[in-house]
Coordinates of C-alpha atoms and ligand atoms in Angstrom, one line a residue:
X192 CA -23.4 -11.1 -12.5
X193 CA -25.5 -10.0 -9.5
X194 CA -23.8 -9.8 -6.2
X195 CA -25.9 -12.7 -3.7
X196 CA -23.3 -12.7 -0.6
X197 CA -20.1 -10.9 1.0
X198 CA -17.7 -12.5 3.1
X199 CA -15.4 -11.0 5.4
X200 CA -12.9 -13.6 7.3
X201 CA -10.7 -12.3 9.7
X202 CA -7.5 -14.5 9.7
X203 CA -3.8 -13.6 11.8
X204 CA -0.4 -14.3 10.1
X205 CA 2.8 -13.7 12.1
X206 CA 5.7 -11.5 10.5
X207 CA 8.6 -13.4 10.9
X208 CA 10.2 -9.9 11.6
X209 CA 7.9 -7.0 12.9
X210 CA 8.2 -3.6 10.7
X211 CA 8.1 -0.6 13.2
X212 CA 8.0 3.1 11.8
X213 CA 7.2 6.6 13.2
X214 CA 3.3 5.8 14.2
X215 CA 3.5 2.3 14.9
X216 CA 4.2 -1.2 14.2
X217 CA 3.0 -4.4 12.7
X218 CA 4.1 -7.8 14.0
X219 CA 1.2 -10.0 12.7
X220 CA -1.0 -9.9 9.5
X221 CA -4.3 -9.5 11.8
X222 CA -6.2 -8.5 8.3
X223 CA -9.6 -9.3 6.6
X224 CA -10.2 -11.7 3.7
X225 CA -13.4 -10.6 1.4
X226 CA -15.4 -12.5 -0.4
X227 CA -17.8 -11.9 -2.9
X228 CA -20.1 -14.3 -4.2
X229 CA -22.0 -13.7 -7.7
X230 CA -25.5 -15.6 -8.5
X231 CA -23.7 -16.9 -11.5
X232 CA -21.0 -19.4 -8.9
X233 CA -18.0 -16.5 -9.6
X234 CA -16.0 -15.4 -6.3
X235 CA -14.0 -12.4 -6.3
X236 CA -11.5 -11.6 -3.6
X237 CA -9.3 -9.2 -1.2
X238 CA -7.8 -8.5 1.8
X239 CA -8.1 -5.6 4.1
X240 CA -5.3 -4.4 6.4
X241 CA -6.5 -3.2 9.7
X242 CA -4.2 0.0 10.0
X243 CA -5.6 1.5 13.6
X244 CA -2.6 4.4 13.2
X245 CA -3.4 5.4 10.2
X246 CA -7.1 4.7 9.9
X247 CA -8.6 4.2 13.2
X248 CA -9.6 0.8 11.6
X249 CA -9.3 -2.4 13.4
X250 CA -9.9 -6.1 12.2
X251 CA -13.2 -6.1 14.1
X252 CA -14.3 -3.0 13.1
X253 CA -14.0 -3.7 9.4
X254 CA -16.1 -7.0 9.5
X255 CA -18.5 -5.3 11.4
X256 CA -18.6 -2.5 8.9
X257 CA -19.0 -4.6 5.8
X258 CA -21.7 -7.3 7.2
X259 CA -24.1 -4.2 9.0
X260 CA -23.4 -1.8 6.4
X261 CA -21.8 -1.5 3.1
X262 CA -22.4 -5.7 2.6
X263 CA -26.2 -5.0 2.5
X264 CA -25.9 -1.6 0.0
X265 CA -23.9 -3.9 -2.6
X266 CA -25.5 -7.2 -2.3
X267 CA -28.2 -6.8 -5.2
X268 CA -26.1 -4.8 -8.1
X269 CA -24.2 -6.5 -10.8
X270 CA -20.6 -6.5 -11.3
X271 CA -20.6 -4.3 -14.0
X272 CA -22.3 -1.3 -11.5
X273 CA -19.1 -0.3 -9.7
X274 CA -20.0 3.8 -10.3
X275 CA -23.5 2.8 -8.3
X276 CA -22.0 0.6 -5.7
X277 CA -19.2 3.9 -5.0
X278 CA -22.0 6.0 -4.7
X279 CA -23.2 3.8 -2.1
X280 CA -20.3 3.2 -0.3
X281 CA -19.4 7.1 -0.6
X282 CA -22.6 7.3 2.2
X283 CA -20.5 6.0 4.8
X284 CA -17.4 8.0 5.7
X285 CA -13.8 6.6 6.9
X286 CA -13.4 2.9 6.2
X287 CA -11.2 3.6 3.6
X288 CA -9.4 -0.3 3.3
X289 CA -13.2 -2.0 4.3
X290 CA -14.4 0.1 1.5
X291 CA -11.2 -0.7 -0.8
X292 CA -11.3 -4.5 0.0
X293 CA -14.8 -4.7 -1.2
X294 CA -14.1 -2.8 -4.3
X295 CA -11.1 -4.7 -5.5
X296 CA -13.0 -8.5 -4.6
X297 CA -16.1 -7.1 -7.2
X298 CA -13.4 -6.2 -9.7
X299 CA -12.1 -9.2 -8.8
X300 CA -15.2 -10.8 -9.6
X301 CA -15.8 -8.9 -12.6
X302 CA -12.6 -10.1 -14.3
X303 CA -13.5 -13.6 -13.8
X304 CA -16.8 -13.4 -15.0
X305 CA -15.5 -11.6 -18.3
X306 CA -12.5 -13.9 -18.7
X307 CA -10.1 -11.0 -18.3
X308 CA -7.2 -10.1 -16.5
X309 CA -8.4 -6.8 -13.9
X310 CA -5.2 -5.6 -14.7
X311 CA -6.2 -5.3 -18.4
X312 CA -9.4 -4.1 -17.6
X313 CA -7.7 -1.3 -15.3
X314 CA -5.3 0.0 -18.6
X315 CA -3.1 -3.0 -19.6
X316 CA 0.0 -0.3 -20.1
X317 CA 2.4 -3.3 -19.1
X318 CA 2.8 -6.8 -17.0
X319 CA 6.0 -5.9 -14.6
X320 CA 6.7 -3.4 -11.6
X321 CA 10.2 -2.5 -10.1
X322 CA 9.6 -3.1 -6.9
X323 CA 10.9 -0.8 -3.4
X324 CA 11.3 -2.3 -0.5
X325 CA 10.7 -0.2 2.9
X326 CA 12.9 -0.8 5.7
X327 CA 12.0 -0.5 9.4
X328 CA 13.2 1.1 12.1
X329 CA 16.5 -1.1 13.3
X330 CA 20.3 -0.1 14.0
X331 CA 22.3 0.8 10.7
X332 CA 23.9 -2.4 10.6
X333 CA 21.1 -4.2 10.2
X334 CA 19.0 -2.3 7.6
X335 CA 22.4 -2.2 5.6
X336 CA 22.2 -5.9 5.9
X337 CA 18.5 -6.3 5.0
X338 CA 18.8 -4.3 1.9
X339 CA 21.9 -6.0 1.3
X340 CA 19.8 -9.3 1.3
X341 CA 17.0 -7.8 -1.1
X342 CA 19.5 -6.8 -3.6
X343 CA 21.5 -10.0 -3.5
X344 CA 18.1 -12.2 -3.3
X345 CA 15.9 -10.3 -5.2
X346 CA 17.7 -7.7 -6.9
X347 CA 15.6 -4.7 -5.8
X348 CA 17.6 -1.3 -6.2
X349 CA 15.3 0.8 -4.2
X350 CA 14.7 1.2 -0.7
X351 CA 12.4 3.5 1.1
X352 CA 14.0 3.8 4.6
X353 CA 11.5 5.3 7.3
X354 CA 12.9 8.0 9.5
X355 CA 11.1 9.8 12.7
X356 CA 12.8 8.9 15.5
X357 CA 14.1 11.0 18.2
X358 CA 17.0 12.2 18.3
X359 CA 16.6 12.2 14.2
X360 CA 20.5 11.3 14.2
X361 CA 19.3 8.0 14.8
X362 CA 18.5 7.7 11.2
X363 CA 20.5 10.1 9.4
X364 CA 23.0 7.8 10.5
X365 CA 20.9 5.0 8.9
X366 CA 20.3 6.9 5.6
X367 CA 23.9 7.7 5.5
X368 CA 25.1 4.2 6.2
X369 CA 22.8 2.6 3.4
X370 CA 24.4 5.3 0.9
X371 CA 27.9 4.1 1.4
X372 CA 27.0 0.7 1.7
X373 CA 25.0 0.6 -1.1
X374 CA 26.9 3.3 -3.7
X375 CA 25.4 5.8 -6.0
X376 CA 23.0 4.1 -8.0
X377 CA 20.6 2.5 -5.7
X378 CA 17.3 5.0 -5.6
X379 CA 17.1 6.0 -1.6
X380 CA 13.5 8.1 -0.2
X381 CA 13.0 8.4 3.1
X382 CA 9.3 8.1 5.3
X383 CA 8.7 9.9 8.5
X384 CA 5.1 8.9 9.2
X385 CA 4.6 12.5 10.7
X386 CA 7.4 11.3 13.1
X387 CA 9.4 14.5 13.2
X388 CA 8.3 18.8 13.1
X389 CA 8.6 20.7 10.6
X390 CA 11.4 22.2 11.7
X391 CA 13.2 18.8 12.8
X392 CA 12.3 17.5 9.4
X393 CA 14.3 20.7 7.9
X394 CA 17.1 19.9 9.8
X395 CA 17.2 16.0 8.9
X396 CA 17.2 17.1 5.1
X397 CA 19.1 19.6 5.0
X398 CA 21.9 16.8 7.3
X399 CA 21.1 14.9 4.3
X400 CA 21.5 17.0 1.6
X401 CA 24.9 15.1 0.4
X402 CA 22.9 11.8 -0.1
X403 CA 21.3 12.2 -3.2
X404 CA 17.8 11.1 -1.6
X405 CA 14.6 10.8 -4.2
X406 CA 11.6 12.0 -2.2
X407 CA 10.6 12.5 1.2
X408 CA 7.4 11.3 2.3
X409 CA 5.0 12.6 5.9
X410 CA 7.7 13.9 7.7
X411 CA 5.9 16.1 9.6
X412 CA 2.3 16.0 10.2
X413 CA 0.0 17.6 7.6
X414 CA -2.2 19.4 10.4
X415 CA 0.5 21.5 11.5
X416 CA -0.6 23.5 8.4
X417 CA 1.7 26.2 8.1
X418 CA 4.6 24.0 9.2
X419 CA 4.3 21.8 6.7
X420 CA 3.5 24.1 3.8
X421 CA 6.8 25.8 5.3
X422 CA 8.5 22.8 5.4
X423 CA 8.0 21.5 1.7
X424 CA 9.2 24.9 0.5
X425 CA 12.6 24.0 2.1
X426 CA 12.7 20.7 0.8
X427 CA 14.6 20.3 -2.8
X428 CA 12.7 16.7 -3.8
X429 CA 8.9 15.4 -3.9
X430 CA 7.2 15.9 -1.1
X431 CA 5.1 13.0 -1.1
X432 CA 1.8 12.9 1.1
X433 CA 0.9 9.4 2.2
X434 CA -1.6 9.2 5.1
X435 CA -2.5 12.7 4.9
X436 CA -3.9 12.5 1.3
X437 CA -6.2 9.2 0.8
X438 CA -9.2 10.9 -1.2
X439 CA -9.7 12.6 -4.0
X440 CA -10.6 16.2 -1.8
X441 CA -7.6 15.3 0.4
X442 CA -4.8 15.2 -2.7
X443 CA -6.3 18.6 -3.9
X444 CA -6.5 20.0 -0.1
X445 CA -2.7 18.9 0.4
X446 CA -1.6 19.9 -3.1
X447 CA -3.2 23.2 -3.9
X448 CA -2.5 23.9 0.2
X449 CA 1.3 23.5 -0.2
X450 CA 1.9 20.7 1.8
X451 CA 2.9 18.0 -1.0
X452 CA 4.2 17.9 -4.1
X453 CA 3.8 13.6 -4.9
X454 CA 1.4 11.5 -3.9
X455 CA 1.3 7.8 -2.6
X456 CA -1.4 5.4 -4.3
X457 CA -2.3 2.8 -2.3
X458 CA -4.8 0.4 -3.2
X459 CA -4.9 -0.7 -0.1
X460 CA -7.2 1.9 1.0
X461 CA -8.8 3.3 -2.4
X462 CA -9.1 0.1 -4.1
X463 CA -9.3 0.3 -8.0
X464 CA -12.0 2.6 -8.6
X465 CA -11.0 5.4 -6.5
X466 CA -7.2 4.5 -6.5
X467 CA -8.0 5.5 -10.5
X468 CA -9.8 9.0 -9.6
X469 CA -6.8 9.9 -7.6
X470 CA -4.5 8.8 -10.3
X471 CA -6.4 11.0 -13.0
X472 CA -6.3 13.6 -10.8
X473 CA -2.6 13.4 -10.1
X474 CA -2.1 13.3 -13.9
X475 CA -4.4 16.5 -14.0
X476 CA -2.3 18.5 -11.9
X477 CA 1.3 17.2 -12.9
X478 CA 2.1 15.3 -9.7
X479 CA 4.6 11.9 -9.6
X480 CA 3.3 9.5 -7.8
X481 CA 4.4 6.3 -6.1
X482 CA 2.5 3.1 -5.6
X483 CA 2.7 2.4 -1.7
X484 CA 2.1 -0.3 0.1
X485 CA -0.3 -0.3 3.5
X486 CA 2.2 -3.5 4.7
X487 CA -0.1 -5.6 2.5
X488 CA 0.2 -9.4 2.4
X489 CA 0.3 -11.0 -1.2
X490 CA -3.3 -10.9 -1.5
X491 CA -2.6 -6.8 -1.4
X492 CA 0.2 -6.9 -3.2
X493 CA -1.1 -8.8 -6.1
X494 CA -3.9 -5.7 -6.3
X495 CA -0.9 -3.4 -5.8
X496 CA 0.9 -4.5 -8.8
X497 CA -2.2 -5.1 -11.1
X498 CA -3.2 -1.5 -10.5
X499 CA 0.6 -0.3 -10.9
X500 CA 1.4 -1.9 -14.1
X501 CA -2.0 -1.2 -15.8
X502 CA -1.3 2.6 -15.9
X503 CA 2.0 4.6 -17.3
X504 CA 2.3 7.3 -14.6
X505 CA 2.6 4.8 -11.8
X506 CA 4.8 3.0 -13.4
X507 CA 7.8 5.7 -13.8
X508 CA 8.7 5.1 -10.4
X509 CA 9.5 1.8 -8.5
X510 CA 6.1 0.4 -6.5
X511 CA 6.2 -1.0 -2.9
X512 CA 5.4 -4.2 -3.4
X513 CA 7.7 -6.2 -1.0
X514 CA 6.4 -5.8 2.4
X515 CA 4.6 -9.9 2.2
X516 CA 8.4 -11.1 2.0
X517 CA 8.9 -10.7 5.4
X518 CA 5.5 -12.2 6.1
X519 CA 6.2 -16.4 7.8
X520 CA 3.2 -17.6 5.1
X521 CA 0.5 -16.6 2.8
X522 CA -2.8 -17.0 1.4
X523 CA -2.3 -17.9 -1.7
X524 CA -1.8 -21.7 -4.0
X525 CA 0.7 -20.0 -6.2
X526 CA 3.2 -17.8 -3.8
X527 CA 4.7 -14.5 -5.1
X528 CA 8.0 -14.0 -6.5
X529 CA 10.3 -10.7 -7.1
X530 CA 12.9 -11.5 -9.2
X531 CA 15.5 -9.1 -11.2
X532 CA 13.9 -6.5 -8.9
X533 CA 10.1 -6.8 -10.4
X534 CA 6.8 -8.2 -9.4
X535 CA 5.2 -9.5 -12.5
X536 CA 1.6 -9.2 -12.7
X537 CA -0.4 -12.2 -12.8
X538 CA -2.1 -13.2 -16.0
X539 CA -5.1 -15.1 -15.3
X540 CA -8.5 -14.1 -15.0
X541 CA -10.0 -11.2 -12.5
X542 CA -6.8 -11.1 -10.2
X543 CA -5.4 -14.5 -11.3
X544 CA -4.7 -15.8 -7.8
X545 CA -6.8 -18.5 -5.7
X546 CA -6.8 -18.7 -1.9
X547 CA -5.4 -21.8 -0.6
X548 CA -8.3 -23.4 1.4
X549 CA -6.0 -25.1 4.0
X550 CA -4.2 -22.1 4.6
X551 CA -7.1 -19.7 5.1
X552 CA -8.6 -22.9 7.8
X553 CA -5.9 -22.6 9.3
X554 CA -5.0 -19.2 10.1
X555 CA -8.6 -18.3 10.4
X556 CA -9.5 -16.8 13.4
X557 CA -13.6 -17.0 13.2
X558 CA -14.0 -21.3 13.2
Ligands
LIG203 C1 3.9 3.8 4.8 O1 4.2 4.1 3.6 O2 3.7 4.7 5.6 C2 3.1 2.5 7.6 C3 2.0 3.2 8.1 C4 1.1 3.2 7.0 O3 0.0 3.7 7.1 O4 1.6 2.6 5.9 C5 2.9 2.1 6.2 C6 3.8 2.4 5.2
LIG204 MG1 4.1 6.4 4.1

């Protein structure tokens, strides 16, 4: 069960259509495929998504991370010593989806070598996830016509639209365009990745009021302190912090602050062990959370999902797990499906997925 060797492969898959939002925009997966080897022949794996916007990581940063630092303090301890290796990896701060993407390959790894699904070994509360998608910055017609798709091809019912733009009419319009087209019972939340001020943000909800919306998620940056303690008093739904709450300190900072209400869980960047501590602690102080997604490819959204479903709370509200569909390939032998508007989990040992070889040779970008 001992950890003899960590891989981190950097490998580029185009989007067949780029997602842009508030802080930036992502038109290939440039991400990090991790690898770790067990003296016993197991391999347990992840991906890491190079968010520079939202983490000041890049793709060569977190390779160089893992093989100089946090590769060496894990390489040595068993499977099983997750609360050791956290410790460890605790010693080096930022580097939150490096730090994640290790994590997630030893649970990985640990699932396999126990013959257990990690989604089982996470909480097992249930095998399914409705599924949100996010939609990108484009011109009302066309994110009508994109969630139009994902309903008739999928069947998802919510949508997570990201706002931020200047003049914020732009995407008022969009929010109001998606409520007619879609009627009443679609679930609509809105994401301004600290794209608007406070008092912009105020505005744009209270235009908004009429449309029945579900949350609101970073609409203003959570530096501006009072502003966006201010702000969240204003607004009548969650207030969900997303990039301004990815720790432990940080969800209690924001929430006992005033400046959120919900928080985002994404695995993506606190992998399963922390991903749980924040859970616990959202379930501590009475907060809804949702299951985001860090535009993960299937890799991400298979550790997404196995984290979602395994517990209750994250459960109560749709995960965003759809974000590889607009992806032009994948890692993966078996590809991921949403039907019926859910992502099942899959049931197989550790994470139950295996990397395609002649995929991952060719979109490789290290041979
Ligand atoms: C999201 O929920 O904000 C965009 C930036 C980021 O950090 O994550 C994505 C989606
Ligand atoms: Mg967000």
């Amino acid at each position: 069960m001992k950890i003899i060797a960590v891989e981190a492969i950097p490998f580029r898959i185009p989007y067949r259509k780029p997602l842009k939002f508030a802080s930036g925009e992502v038109r290939d997966a440039e991400h990090v495929l991790v690898r770790v080897h067990t003296a016993d022949g197991v391999v347990g794996v992840a991906e890491a998504p190079p968010r520079p916007f939202t983490y000041g990581e890049t793709q060569r940063g977190i390779i160089a991370v893992i093989e100089t630092i946090l590769a060496p303090q894990v390489i040595g301890l068993a499977v099983t010593e997750r609360e050791r290796m956290a410790a460890r990896l605790e010693r080096t701060v930022g580097n939150p989806t490096a730090k994640a993407a290790l994590d997630m390959a030893v649970w990985d790894a640990l699932g396999r070598t126990l013959d257990l699904p990690v989604t089982q070994l996470l909480g097992g509360y249930t095998d399914r996830m409705r599924v949100s998608h996010m939609l990108g910055f484009d011109d009302p017609g066309a994110m009508v016509e994109e969630a139009e798709r994902m309903q008739a091809d999928h069947g998802i019912n919510t949508f997570k639209v990201k706002v931020g733009r200047h003049p914020a009419s732009l995407d008022t319009a969009v929010v109001r365009a998606l409520r007619e087209a879609l009627g009443p019972d679609v679930v609509l939340y809105v994401d301004g990745n600290r794209g608007w001020s406070a008092s912009e943000s105020a505005r744009a909800m209270r235009e908004m009021a009429d449309l029945d919306l579900a949350f609101a998620e970073e609409l203003s940056p959570a530096d501006d302190v009072l502003g966006r303690r201010w702000l969240v008093g204003q607004v009548d739904v969650p207030f969900i912090a997303d990039e301004s709450a990815t720790t432990p300190a940080e969800v209690t900072r924001e929430v006992l602050g005033g400046s959120a209400t919900a928080i985002s869980i994404k695995t993506a960047r606190t992998g399963f062990t922390t991903s749980q501590r924040v859970l616990h602690l959202c379930e501590g102080l009475g907060l809804e959370v949702v299951m985001g997604n860090q535009i993960d490819g299937q890799l991400g959204s298979v550790c997404a999902v196995a984290f979602g479903a395994a517990h209750r709370r994250t459960t109560l509200h749709a995960g965003e797990l759809s974000n590889f569909l607009d992806m032009s390939d994948d890692l993966l032998t078996e590809p991921l499906r949403i039907d019926n508007g859910e992502l099942l989990v899959r049931p197989g040992a550790g994470l139950g997925v295996e990397i395609d070889d002649d995929k991952l040779r060719h979109y490789r970008l290290d041979t």
